[in-house]
PDB file of C-alpha atoms in Angstrom:
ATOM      1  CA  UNK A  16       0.000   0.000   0.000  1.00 41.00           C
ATOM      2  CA  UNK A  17       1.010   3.426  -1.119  1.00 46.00           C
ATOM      3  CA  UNK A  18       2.168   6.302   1.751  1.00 49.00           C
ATOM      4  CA  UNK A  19      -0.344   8.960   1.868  1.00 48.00           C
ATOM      5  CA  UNK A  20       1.132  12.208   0.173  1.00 46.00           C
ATOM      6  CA  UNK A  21       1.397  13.792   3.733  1.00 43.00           C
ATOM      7  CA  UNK A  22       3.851  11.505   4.786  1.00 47.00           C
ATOM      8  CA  UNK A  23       6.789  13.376   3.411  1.00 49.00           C
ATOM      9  CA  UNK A  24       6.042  16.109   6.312  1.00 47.00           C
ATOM     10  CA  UNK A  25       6.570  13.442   8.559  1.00 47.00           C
ATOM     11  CA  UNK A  26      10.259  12.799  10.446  1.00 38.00           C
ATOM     12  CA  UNK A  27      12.566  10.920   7.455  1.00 40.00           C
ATOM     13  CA  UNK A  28      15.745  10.874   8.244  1.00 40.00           C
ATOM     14  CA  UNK A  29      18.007  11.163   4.785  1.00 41.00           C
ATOM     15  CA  UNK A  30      19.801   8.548   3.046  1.00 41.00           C
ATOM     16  CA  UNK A  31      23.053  10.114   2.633  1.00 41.00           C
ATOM     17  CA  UNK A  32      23.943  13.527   3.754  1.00 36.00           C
ATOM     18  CA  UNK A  33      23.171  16.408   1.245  1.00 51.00           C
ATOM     19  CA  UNK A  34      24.024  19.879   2.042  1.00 63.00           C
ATOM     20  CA  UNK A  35      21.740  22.579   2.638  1.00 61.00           C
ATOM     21  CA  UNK A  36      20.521  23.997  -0.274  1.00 71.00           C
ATOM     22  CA  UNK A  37      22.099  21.763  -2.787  1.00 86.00           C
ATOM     23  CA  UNK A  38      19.982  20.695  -5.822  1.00 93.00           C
ATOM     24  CA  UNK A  39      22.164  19.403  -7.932  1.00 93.00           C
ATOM     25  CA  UNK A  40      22.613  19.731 -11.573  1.00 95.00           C
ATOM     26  CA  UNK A  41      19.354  21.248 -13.521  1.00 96.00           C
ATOM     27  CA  UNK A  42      19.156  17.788 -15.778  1.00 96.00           C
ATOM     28  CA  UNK A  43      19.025  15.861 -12.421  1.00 96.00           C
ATOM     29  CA  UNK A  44      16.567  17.286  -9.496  1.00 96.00           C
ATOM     30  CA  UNK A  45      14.321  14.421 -10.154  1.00 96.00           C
ATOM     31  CA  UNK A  46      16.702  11.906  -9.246  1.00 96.00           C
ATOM     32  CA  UNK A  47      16.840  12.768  -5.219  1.00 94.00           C
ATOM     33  CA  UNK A  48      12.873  13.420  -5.222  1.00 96.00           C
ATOM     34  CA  UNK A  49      12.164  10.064  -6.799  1.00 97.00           C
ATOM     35  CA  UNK A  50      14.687   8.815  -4.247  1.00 96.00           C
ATOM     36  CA  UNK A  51      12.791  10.458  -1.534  1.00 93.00           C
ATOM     37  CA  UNK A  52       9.996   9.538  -2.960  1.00 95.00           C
ATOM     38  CA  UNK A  53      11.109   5.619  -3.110  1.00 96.00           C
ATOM     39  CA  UNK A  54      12.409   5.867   0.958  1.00 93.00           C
ATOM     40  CA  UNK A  55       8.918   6.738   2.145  1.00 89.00           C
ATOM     41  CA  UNK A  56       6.693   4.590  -0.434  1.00 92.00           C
ATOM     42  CA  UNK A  57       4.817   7.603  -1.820  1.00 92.00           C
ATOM     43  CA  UNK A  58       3.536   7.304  -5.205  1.00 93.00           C
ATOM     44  CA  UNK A  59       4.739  10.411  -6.517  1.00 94.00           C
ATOM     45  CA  UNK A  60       7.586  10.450  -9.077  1.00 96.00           C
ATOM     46  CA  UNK A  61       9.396  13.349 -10.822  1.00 96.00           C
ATOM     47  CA  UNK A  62       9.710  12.625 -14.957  1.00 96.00           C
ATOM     48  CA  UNK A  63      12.355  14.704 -16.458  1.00 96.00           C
ATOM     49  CA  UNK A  64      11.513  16.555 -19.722  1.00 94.00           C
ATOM     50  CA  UNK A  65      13.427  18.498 -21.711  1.00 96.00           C
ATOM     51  CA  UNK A  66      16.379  21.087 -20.558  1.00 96.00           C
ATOM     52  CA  UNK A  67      16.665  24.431 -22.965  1.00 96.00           C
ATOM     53  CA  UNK A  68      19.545  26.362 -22.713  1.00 94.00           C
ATOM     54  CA  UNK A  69      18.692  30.183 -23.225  1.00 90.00           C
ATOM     55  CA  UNK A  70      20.414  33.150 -20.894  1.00 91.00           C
ATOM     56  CA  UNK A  71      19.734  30.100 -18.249  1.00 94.00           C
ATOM     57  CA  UNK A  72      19.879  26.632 -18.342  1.00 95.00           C
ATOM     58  CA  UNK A  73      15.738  25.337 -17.599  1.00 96.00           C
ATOM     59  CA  UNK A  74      14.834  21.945 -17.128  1.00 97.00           C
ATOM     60  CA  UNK A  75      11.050  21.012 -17.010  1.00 97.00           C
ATOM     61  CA  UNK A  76       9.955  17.990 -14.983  1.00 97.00           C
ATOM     62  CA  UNK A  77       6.641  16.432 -14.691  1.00 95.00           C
ATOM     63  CA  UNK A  78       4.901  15.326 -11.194  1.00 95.00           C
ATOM     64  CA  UNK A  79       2.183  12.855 -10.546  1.00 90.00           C
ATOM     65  CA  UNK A  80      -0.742  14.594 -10.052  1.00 80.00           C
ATOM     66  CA  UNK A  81       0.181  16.705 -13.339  1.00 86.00           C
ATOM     67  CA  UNK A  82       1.931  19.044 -11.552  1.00 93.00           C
ATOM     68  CA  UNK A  83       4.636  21.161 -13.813  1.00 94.00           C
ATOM     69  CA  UNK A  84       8.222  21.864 -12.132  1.00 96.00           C
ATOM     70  CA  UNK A  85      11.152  23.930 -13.588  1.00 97.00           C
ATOM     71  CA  UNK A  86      14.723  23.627 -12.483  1.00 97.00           C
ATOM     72  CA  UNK A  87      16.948  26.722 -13.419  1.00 97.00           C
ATOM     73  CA  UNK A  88      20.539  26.830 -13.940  1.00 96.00           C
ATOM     74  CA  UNK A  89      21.661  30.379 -14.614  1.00 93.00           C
ATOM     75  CA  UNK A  90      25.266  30.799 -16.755  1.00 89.00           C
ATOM     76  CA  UNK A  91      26.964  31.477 -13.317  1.00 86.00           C
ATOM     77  CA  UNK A  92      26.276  28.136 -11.388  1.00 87.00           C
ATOM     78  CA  UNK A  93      27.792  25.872 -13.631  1.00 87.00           C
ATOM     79  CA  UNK A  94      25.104  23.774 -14.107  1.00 90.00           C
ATOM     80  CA  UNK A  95      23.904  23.437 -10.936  1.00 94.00           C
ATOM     81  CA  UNK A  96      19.757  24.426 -10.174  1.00 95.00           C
ATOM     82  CA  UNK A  97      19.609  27.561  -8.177  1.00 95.00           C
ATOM     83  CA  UNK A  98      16.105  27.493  -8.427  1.00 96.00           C
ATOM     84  CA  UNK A  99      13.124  24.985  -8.584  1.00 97.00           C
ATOM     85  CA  UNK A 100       9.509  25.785  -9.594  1.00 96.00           C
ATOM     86  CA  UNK A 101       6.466  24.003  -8.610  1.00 96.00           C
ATOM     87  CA  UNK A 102       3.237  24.598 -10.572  1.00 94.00           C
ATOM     88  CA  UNK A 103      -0.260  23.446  -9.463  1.00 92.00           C
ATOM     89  CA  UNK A 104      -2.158  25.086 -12.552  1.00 85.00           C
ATOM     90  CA  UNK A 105      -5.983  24.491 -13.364  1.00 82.00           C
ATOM     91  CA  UNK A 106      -6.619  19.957 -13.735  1.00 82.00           C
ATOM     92  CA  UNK A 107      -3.918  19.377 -11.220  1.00 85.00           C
ATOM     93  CA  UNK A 108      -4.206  17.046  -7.879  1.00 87.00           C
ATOM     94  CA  UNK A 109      -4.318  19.629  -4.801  1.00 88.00           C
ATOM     95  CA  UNK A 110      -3.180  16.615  -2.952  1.00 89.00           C
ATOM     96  CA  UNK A 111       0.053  15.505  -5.298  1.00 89.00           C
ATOM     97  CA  UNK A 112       0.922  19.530  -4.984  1.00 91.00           C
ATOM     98  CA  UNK A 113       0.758  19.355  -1.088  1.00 90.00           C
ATOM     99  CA  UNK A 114       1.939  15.851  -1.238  1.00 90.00           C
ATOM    100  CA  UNK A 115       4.848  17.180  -3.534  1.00 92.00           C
ATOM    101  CA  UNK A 116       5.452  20.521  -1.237  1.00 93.00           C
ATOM    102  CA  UNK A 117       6.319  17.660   1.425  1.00 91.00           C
ATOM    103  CA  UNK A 118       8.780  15.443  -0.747  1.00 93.00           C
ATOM    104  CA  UNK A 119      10.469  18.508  -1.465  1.00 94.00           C
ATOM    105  CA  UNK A 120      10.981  19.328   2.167  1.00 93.00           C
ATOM    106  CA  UNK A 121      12.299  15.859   2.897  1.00 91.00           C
ATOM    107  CA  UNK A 122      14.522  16.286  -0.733  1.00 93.00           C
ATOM    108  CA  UNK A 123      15.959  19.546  -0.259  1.00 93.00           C
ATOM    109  CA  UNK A 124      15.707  19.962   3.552  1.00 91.00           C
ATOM    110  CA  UNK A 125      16.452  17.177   4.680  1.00 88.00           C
ATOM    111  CA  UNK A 126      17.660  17.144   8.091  1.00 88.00           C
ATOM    112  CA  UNK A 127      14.502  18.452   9.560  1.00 89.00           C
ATOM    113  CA  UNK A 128      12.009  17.488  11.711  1.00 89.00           C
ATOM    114  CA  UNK A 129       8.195  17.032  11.264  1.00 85.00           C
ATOM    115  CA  UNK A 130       7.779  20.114  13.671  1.00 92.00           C
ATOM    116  CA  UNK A 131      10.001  22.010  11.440  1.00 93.00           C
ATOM    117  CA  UNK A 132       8.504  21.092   8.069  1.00 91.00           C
ATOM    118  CA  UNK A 133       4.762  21.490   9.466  1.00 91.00           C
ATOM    119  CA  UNK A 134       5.971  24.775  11.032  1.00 94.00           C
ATOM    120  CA  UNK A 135       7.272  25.929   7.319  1.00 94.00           C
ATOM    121  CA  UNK A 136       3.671  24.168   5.254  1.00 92.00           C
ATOM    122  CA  UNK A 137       1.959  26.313   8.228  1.00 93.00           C
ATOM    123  CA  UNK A 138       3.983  29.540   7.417  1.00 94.00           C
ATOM    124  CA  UNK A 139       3.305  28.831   3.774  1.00 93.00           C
ATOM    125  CA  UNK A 140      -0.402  28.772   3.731  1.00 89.00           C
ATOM    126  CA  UNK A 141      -1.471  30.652   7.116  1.00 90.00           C
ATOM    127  CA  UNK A 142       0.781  33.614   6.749  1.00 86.00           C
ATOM    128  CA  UNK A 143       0.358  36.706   4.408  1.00 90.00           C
ATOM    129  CA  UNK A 144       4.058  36.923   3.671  1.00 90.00           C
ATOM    130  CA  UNK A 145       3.714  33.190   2.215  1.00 95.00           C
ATOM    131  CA  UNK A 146       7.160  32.520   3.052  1.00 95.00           C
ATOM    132  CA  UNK A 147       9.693  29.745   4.861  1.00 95.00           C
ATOM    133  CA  UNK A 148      13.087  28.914   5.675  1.00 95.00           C
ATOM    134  CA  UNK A 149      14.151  26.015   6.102  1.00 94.00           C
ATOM    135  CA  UNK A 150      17.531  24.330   6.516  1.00 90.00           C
ATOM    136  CA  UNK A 151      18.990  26.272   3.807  1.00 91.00           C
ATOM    137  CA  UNK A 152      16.186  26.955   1.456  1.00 95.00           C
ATOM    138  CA  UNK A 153      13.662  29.331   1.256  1.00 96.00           C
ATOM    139  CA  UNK A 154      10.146  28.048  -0.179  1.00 97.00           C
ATOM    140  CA  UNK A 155       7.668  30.825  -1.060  1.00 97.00           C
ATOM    141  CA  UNK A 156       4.385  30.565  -2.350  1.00 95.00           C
ATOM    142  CA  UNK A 157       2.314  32.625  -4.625  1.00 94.00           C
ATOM    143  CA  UNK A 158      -0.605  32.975  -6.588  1.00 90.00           C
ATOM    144  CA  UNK A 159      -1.444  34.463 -10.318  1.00 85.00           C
ATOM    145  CA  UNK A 160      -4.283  33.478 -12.576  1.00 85.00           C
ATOM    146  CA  UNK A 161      -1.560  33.182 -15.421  1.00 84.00           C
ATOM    147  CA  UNK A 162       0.367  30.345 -14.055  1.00 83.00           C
ATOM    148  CA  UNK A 163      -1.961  29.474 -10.601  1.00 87.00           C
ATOM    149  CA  UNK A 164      -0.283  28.585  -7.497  1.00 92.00           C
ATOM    150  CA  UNK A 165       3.527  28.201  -7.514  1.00 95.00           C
ATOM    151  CA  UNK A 166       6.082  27.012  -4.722  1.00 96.00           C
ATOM    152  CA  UNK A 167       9.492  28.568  -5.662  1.00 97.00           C
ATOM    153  CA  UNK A 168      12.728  26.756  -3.885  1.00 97.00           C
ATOM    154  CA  UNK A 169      16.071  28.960  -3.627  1.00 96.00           C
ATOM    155  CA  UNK A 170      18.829  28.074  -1.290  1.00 94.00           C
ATOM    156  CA  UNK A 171      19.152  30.704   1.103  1.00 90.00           C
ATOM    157  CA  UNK A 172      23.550  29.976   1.259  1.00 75.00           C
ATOM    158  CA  UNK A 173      26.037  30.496  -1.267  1.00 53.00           C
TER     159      UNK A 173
END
């Protein structure tokens, strides 16, 4: 039996250490979700797309639940995502989007507690500044009717 997609803001404890903030290359962010992913038997899995290279390096992924996620790369970071976009547009799963806001905790943040990552979901959707840091990477949320409601990971170091 599947996890539920709330599990990932449950305590996991990482496989191997990552450091804070650290994505990885743009061409390869869905490798440690779908390893996350794997750990804590969710259903959701990352599919890579295509990567363009324009004044940045982008990467588009696809989520179960048909959610939409962009890695970035900009010229300066070698290859490396700086940033990672989340998109829950109109026809996607509110639950794989939560579901997914969790794995990306427990991907990206990983050595934090359930406290912590239901502290940062809380500050996400119950405060007006939308906003959390955790462990190295800030997640903010926002809302347009062009692209819907997006969760935008930066790392907050280096």
């Amino acid at each position: 039996m599947r996890a539920s997609p709330w599990v990932a803001l449950g305590l996991l404890m990482p496989a191997a250490p990552a450091a804070a903030g650290d994505f990885g290359p743009a061409d390869q962010v869905h490798v440690a979700y779908n390893r996350t992913a794997e750990r804590i038997d969710s259903a959701s899995r990352m599919t890579p797309g295509k990567c363009e290279d324009r004044a940045a390096r982008y990467c588009d992924y696809t989520v179960t639940g048909s959610l939409a996620v962009v890695a970035t790369s900009p010229p300066r970071a070698l290859g490396k995502a700086q940033i990672i976009t989340l998109i829950y547009a109109k026809g996607s799963d509110i639950d794989a989007f939560i579901g997914a806001i969790g794995l990306a905790m427990a991907t990206w943040s990983p050595f934090t507690t359930a406290e912590q990552r239901g502290a940062a979901l809380k500050a996400l959707t119950g405060t007006p500044q939308r906003r959390a840091v955790l462990a190295g990477v800030e997640y903010r949320l926002s809302t347009s009717p062009e692209t819907g409601v997006v969760l935008t990971l930066v790392p907050t170091e280096g």
